Tab-separated table of C-alpha atoms in Angstrom:
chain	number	residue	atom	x	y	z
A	16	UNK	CA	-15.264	-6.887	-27.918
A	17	UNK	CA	-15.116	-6.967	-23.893
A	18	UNK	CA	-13.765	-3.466	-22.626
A	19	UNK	CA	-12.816	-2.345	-19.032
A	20	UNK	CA	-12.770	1.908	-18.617
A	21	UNK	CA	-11.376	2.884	-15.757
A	22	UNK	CA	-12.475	6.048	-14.427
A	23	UNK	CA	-15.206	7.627	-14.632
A	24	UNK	CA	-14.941	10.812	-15.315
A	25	UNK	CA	-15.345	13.306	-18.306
A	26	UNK	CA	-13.330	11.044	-20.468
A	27	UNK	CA	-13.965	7.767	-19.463
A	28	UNK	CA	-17.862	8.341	-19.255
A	29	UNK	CA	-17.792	9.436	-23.184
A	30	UNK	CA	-15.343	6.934	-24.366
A	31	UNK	CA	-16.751	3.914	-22.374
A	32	UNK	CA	-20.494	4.874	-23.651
A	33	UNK	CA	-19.395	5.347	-26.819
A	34	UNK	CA	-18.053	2.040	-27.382
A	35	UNK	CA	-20.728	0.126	-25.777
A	36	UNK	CA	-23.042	2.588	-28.178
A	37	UNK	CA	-21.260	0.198	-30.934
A	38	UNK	CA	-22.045	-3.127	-29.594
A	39	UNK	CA	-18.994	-3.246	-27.416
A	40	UNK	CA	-19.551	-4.931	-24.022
A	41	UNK	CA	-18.688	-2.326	-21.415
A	42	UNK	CA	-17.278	-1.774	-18.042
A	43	UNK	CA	-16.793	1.574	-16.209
A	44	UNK	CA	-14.876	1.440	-12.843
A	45	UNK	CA	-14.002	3.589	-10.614
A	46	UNK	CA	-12.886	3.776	-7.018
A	47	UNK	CA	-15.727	6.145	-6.078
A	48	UNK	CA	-18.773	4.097	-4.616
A	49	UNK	CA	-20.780	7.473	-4.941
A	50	UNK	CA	-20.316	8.302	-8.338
A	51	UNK	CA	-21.379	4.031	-9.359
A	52	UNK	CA	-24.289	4.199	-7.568
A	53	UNK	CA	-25.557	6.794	-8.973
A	54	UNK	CA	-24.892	5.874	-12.613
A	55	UNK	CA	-26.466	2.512	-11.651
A	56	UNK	CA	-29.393	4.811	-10.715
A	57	UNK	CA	-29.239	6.994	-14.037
A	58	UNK	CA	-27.468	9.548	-12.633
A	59	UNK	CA	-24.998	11.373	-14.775
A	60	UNK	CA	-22.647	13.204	-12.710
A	61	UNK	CA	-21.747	15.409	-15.615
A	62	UNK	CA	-23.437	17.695	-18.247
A	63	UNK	CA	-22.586	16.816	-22.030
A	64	UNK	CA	-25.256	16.995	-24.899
A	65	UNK	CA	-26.852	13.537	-25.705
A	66	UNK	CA	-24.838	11.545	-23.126
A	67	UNK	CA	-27.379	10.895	-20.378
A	68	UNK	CA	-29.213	9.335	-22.938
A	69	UNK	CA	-26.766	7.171	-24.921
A	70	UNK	CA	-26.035	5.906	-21.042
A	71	UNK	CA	-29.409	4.822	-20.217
A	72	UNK	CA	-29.611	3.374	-23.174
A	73	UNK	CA	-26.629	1.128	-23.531
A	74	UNK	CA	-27.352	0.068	-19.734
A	75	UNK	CA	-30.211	-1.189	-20.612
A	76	UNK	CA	-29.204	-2.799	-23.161
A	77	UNK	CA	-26.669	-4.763	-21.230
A	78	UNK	CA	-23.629	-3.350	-23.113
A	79	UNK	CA	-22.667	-1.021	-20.114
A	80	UNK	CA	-21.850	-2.083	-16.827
A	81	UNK	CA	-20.686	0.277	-13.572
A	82	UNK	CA	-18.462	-1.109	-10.694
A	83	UNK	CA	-15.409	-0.260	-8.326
A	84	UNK	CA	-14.218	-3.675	-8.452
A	85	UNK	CA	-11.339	-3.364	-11.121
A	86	UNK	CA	-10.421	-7.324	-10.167
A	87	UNK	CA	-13.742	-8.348	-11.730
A	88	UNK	CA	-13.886	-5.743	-14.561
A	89	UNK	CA	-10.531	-7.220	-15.949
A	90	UNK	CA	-10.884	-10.657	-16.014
A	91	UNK	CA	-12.577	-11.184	-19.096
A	92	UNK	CA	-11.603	-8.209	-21.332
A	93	UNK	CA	-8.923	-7.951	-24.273
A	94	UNK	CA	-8.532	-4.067	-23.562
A	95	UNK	CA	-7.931	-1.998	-20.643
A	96	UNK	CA	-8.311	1.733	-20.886
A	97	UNK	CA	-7.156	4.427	-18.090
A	98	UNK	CA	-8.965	7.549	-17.784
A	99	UNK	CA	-8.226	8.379	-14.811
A	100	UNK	CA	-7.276	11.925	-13.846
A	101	UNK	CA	-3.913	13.833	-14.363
A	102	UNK	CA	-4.095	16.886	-12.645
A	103	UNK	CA	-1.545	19.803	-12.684
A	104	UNK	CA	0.956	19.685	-9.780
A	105	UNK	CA	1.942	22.726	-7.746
A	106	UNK	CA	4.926	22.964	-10.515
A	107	UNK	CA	2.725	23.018	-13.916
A	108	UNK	CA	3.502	19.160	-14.140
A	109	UNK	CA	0.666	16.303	-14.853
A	110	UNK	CA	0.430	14.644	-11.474
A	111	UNK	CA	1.145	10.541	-12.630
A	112	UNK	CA	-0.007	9.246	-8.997
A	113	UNK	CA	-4.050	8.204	-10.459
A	114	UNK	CA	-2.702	6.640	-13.848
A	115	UNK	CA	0.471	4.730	-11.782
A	116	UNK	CA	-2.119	3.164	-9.372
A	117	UNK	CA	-4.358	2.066	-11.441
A	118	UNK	CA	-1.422	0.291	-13.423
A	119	UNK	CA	-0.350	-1.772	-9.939
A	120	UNK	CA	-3.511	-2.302	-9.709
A	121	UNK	CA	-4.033	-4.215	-13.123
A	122	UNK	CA	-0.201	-6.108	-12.425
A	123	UNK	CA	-1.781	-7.122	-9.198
A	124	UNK	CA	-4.910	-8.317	-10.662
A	125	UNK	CA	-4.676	-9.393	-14.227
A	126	UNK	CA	-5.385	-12.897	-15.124
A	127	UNK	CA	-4.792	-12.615	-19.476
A	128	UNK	CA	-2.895	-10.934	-22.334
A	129	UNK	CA	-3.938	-7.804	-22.221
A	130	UNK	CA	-3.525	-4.133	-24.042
A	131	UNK	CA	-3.931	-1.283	-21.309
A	132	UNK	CA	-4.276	2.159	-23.193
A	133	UNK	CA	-3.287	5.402	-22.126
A	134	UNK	CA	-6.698	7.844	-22.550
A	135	UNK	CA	-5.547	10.250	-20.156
A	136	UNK	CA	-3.720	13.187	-21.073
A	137	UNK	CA	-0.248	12.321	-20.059
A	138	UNK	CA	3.281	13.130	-20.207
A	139	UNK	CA	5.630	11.562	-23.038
A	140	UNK	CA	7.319	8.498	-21.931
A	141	UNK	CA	4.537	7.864	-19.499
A	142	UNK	CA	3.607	4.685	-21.275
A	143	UNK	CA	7.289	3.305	-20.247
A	144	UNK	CA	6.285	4.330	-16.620
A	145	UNK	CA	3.042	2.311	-16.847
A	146	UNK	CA	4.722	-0.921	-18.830
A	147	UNK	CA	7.423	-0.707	-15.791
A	148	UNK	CA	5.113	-0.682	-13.146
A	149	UNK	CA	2.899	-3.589	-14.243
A	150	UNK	CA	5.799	-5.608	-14.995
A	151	UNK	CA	7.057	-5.291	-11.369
A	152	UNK	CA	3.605	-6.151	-9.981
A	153	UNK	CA	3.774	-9.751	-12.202
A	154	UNK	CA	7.398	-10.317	-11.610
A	155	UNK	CA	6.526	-10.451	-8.005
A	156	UNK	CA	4.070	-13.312	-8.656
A	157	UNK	CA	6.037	-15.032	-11.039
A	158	UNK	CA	3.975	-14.364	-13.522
A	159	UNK	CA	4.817	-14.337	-17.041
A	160	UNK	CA	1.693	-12.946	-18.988
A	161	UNK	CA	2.065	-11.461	-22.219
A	162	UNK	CA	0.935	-7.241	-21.787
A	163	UNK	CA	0.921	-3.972	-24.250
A	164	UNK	CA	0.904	-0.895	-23.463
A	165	UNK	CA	0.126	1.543	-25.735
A	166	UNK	CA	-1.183	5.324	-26.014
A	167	UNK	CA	-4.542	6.625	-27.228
A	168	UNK	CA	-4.980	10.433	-26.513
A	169	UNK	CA	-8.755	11.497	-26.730
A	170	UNK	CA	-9.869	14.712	-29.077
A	171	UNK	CA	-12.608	15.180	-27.137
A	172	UNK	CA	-14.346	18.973	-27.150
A	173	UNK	CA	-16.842	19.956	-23.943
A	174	UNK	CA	-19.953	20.344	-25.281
A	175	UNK	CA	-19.766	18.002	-28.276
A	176	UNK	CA	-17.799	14.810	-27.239
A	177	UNK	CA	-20.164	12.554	-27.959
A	178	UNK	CA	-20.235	13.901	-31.936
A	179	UNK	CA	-16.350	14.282	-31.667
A	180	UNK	CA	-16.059	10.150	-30.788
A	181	UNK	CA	-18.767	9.312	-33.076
A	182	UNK	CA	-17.460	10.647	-35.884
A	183	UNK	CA	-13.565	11.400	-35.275
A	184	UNK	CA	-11.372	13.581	-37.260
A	185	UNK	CA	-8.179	11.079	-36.321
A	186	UNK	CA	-8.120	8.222	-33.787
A	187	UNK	CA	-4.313	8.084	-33.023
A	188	UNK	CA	-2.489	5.207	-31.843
A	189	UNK	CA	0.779	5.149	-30.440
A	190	UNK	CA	2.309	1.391	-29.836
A	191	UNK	CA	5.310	-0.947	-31.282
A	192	UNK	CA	2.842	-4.176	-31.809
A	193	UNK	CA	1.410	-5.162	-34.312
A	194	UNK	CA	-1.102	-7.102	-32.661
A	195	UNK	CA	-2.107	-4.444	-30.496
A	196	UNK	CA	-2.693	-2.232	-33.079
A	197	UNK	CA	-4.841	-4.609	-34.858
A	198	UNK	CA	-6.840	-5.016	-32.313
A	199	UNK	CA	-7.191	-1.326	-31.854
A	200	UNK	CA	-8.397	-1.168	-35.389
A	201	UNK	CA	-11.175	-3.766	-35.359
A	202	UNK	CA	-12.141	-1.870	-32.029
A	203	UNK	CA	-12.414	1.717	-34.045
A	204	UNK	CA	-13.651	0.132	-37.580
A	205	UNK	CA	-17.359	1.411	-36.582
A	206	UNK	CA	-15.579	4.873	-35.676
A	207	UNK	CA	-13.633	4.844	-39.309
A	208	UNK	CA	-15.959	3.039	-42.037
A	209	UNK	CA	-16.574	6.333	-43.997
A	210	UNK	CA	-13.204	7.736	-44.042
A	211	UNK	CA	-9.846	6.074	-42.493
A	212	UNK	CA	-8.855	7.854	-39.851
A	213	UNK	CA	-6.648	5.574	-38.223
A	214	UNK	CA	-3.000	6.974	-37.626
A	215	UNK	CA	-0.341	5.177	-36.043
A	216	UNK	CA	2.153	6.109	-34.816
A	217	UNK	CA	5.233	4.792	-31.960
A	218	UNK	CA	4.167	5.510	-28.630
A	219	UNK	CA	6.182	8.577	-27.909
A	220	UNK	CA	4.969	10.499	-30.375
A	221	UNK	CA	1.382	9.724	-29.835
A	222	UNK	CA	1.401	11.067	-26.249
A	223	UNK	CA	3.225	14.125	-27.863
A	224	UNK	CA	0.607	14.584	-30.241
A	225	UNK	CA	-2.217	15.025	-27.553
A	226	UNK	CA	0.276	18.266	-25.967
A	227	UNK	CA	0.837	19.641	-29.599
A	228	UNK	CA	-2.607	19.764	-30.316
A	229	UNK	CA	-4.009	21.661	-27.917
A	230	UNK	CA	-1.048	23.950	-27.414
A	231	UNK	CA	-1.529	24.822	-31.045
A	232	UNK	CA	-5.069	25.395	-30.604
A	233	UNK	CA	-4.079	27.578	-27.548
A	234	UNK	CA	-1.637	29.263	-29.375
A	235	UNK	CA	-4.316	30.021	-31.898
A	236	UNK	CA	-6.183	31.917	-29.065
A	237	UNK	CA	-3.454	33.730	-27.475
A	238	UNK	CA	-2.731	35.413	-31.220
A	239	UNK	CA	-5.888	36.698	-32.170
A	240	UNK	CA	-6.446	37.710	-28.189
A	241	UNK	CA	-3.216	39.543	-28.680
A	242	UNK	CA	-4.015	41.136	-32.017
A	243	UNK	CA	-7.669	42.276	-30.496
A	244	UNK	CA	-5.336	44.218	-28.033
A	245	UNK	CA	-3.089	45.766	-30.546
A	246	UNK	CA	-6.041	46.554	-32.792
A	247	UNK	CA	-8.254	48.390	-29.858
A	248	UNK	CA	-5.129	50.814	-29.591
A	249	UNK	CA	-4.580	51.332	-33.223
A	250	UNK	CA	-8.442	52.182	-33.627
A	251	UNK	CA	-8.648	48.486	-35.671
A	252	UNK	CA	-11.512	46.167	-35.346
A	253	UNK	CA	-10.456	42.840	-34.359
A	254	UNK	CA	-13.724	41.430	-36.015
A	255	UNK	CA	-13.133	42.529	-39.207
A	256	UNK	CA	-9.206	41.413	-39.334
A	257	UNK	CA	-10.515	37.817	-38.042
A	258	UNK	CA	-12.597	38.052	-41.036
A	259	UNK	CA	-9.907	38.990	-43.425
A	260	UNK	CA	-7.098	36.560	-42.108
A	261	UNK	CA	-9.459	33.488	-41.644
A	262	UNK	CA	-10.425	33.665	-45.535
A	263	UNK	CA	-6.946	32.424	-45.847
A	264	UNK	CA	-7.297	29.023	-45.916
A	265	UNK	CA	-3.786	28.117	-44.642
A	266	UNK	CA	-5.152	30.313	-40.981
A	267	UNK	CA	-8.813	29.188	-41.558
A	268	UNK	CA	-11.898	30.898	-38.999
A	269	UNK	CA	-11.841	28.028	-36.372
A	270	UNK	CA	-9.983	29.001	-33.087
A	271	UNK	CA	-9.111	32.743	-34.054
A	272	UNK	CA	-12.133	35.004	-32.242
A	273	UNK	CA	-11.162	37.106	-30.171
A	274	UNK	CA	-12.525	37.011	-26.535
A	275	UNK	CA	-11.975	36.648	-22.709
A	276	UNK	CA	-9.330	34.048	-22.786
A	277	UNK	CA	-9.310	30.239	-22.627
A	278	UNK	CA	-9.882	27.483	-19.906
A	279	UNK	CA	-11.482	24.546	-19.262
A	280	UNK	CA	-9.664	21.265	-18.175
A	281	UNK	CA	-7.570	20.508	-21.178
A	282	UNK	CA	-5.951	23.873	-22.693
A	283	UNK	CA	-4.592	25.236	-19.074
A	284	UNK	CA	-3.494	22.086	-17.668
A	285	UNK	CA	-1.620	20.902	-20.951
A	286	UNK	CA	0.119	24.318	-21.805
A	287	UNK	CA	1.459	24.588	-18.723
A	288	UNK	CA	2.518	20.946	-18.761
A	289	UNK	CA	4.293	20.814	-22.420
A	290	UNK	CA	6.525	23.979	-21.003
A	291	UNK	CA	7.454	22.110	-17.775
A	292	UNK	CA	8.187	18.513	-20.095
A	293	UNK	CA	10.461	21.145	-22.120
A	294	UNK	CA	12.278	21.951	-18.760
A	295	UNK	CA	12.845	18.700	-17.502
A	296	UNK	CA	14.389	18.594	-21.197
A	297	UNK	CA	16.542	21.154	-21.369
A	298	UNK	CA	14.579	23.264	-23.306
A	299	UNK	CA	13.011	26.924	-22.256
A	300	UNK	CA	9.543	26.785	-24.655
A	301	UNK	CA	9.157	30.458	-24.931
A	302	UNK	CA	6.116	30.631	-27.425
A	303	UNK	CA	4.364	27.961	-25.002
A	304	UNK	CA	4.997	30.544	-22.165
A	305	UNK	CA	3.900	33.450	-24.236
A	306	UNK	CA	0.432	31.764	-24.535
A	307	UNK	CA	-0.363	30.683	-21.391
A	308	UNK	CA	1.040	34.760	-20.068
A	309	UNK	CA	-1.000	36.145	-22.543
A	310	UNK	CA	-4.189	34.247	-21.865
A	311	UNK	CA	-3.673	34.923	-17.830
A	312	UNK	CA	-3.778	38.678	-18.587
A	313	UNK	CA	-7.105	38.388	-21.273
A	314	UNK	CA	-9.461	36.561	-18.711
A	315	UNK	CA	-9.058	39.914	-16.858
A	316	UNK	CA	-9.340	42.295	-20.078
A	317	UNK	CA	-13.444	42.922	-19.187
A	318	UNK	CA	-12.723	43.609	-15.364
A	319	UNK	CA	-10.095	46.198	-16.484
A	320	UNK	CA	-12.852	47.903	-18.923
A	321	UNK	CA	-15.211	48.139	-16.326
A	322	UNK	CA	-12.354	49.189	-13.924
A	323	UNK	CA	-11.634	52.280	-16.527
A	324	UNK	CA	-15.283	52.940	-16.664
A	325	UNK	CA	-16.190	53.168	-13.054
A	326	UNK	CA	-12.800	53.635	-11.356
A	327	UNK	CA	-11.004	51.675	-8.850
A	328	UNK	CA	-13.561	51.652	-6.052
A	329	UNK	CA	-16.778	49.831	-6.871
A	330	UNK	CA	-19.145	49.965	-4.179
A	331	UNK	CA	-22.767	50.283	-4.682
A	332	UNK	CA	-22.540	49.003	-8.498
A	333	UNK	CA	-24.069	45.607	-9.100
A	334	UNK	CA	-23.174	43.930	-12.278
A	335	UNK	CA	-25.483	41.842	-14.296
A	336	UNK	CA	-23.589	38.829	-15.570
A	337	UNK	CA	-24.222	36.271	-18.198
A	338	UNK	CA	-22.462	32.968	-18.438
A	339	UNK	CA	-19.978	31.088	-16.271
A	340	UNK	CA	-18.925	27.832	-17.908
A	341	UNK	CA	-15.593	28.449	-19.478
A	342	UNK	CA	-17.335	27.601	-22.905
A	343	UNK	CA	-21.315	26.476	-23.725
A	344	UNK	CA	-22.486	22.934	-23.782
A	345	UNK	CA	-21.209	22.385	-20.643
A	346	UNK	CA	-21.374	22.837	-16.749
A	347	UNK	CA	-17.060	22.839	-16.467
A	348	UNK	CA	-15.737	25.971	-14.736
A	349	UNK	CA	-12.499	25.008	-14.446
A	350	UNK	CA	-10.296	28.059	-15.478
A	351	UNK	CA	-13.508	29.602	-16.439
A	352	UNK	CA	-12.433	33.819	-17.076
A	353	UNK	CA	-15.870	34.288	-15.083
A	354	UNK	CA	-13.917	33.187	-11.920
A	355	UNK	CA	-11.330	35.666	-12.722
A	356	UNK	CA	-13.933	38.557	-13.383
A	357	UNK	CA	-16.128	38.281	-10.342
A	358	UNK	CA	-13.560	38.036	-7.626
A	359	UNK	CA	-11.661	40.763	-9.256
A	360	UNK	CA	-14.978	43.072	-9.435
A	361	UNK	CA	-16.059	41.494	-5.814
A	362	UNK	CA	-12.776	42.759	-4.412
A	363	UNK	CA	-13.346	45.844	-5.269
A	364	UNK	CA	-16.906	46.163	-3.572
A	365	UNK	CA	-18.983	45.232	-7.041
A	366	UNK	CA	-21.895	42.984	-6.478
A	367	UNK	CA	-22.618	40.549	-8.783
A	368	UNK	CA	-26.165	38.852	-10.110
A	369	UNK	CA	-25.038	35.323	-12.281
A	370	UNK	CA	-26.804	33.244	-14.643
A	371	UNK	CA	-25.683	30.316	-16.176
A	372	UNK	CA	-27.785	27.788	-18.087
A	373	UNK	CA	-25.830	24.639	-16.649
A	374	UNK	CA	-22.986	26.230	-14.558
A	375	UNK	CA	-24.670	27.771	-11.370
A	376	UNK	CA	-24.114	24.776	-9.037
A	377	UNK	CA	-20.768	24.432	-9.992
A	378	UNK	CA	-19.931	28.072	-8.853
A	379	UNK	CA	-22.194	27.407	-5.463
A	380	UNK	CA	-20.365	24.477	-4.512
A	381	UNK	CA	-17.323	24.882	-5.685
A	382	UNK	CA	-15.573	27.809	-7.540
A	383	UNK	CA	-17.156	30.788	-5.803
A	384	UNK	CA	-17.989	28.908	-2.767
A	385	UNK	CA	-16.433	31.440	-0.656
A	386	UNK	CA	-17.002	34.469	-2.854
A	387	UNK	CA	-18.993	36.523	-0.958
A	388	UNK	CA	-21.119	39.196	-2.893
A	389	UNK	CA	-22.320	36.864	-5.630
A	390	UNK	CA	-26.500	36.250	-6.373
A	391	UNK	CA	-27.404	33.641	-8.431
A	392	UNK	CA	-30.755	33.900	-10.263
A	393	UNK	CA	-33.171	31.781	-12.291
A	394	UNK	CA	-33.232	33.410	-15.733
A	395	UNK	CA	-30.978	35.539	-17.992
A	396	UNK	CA	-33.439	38.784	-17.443
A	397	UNK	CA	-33.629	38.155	-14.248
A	398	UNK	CA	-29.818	39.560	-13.076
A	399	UNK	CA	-30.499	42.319	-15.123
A	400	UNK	CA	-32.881	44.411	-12.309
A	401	UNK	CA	-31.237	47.044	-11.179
A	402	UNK	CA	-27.516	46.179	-12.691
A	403	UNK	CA	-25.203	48.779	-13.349
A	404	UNK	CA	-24.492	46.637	-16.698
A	405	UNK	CA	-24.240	43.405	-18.409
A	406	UNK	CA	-21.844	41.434	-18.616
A	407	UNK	CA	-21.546	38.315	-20.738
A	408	UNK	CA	-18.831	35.883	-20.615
A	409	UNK	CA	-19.981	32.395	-22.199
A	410	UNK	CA	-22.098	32.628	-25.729
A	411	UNK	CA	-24.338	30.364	-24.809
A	412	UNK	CA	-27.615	30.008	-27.654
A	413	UNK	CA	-29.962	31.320	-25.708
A	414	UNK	CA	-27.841	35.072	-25.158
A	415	UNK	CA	-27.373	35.211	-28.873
A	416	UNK	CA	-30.294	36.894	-29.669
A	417	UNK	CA	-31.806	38.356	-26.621
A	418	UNK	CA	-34.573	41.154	-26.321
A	419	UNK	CA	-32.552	44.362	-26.193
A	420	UNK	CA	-35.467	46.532	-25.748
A	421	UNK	CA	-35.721	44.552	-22.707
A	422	UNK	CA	-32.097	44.384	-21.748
A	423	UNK	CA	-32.383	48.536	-21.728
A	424	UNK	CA	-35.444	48.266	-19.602
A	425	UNK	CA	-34.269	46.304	-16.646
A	426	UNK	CA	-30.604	48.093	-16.706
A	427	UNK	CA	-29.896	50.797	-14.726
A	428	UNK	CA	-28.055	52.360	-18.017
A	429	UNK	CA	-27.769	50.910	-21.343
A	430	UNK	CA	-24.152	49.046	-20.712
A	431	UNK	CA	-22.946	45.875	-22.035
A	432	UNK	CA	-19.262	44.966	-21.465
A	433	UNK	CA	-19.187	41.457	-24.185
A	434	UNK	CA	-16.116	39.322	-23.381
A	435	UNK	CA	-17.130	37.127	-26.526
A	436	UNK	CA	-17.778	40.003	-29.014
A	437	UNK	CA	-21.620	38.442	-29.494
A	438	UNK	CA	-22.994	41.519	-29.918
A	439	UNK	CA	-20.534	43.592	-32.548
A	440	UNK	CA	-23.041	42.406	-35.679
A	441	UNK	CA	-26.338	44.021	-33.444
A	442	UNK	CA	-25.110	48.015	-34.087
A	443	UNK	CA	-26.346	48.425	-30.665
A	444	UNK	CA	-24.558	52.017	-30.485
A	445	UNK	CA	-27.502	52.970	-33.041
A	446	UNK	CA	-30.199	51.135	-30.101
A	447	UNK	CA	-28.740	52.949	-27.850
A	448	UNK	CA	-26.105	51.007	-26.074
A	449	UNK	CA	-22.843	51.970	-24.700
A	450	UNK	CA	-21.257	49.205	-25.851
A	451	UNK	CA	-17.876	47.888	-25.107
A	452	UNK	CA	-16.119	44.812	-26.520
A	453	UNK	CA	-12.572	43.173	-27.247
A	454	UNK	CA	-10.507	44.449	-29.640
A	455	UNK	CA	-12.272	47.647	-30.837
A	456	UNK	CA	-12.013	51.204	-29.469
């Protein structure tokens, strides 16, 4: 089948390599020259497990194709996916102006029947926006091709996307054609041969779907984060009551470990836009808001510990610090609770020596750009030299398991603050640690 992505991004990258993995002719575009030149050239402007190499691959295979001319990408294909950005307006809202342009763009352009697919994360009803404006672009060339537009929300987890599109737990699609979702079937057959995982659905539901999911997953988070706080001042140990209310299989273990708070580019940005599509509805969404308040306060639980330890003022105390993605198996630091913790500490005259396996030129050029105070070194032992304590705020593999005698060497004093409760299995109060994680006294 002859596909057109467009955009280029996170989502589009995965889903548009992913399909050309299967045979599927291919065509990325986007309207950054940049970022197509330097796929053409092999460069992956992202980091996600296995992808760089499924690219290559497929390229030079001929099933997948780079361009910013959307024109040309169209004219052959049966499908039409946008992936184009939504990001969250200055009122909590999913900002419609990327996906609506690339719409007029496709009225403007399209010569065939085609089915465009929502893949970004977007509002319900949006797929009424996009059928409207596509319609006005051919109306105003008298043109009368046949069009579908139906939704598609990605399931996609940082880190392992490529596994998560291989081998899907659901591919949901939301339309009220038949033919389009037939054709959407034969696309995801290869997805779908061992089990069916094919769900459809009418098109308002599947973009509600997308918001439900992750809000529940959120609202997973927000719980146990909210239970670790209740159990460190009842002298309970949030570990252990993880333990004892995942072995119920109706809570299960995924999604319920208590830690520094969630962020990344899907759970902020769609909790905050489900409670502003309850709004414009009439409806306050109080749990919603409860999640996203609770999770704002946990990214700074770790800065208040140290705060308690050291006091208000921290001049002269540098801080060893492990891990700034917002999770591992990726270089995203959007919403990361490592932003949150170094400028609070950095405000209050802490120094701070970072290590990140993917993340570091992320926080250079963009998210602590202007952070003064911040040293970025080459290994995890490395920020350790003459730190006050450690700090560690991603669980990446490789800080599993580190050398303790080690980490007591290089540290000033045996300290580890653990916003990901990493440690708690290690009895590192018996190694002599002063150890201090979430949700235990």
């Amino acid at each position: 089948m002859n596909i057109a992505v467009v955009g280029s991004g996170y989502v589009g990258l995965v889903s548009g390599t992913c399909f050309a993995e299967m045979g599927n002719k291919v065509t990325c575009v986007d309207i950054d020259l940049k970022k197509i030149e330097k796929l053409e050239n092999g460069i992956i402007p992202i980091f996600e497990p296995g992808l760089e190499q499924m690219v290559l691959k497929n390229v030079k295979n001929k099933n997948l194709f780079f361009t910013t001319d959307l024109s040309k990408a169209i004219s052959d294909v049966d499908i039409v996916f946008i992936a184009v950005g939504t990001p969250m307006g200055d009122d909590g809202s999913a900002d419609l102006q990327y996906v609506l342009a690339v719409a007029k763009s496709i009225g403007l352009t399209m010569q065939r029947r085609l089915i465009i697919v929502d893949k970004s994360t977007v509002p319900v009803g949006t797929a009424d926006k996009v059928k409207k404006t596509i319609q006005l672009e051919l109306d105003a060339r008298n043109s009368e091709l046949e069009f579908h537009v139906i939704s598609n929300p990605e399931f996609l987890k940082e880190g392992a996307a490529i596994a998560d599109f291989m081998k899907p737990d659901r591919v949901i699609i939301g339309s009220d054609n038949d033919y389009a979702i037939e054709k959407m079937k034969q696309l995801y057959h290869p997805f779908c041969m061992s089990h069916d995982r094919f769900i459809a659905m009418d098109i308002r539901s599947a973009e509600m779907t997308k918001y439900a999911a992750n809000a529940m997953l959120a609202t997973k988070i927000s719980f146990m984060n909210e239970i670790a706080n209740i159990c460190e001042r009842v002298g309970a140990d949030a570990n252990q009551v993880r333990i004892g209310i995942g072995s119920d299989a109706r809570i299960g273990y995924s999604f319920i470990y208590p830690g520094a708070g969630y962020g990344g580019s899907c759970f902020p940005k769609d909790v905050k836009a489900l409670k502003k599509i309850a709004e414009e509805n009439g409806y306050k969404a109080k749990l919603i808001e409860s999640v996203e308040n609770v999770n704002d306060a946990q990214k700074l639980v770790i800065a208040n510990k140290i705060i308690k330890k050291y006091g208000n003022d921290l001049t002269g105390l540098t801080f060893g610090l492990w891990g700034l993605a917002f999770k591992p198996g990726t270089d995203d630091m959007r919403e990361a609770p490592a932003i949150y913790v170094i400028k609070e500490l950095v405000k209050r005259g802490a120094k701070i020596q970072a290590y990140d396996p993917k993340a570091i030129e992320e926080a250079q050029e963009f998210y602590l750009k202007d952070v003064e105070g911040v040293n970025y070194c080459s290994s995890k032992y490395e920020v350790l030299k003459n730190a006050s304590a450690l700090i560690l705020l991603t669980e990446w593999k490789e800080f599993r398991s580190p050398d303790f005698e080690e980490i007591k060497r290089q540290l000033k004093s045996p300290i580890i603050f653990d916003g990901r409760n990493q440690y708690n299995a290690f009895n590192l109060e018996e190694k002599g640690f002063e150890y201090h994680q979430i949700g235990k006294q």
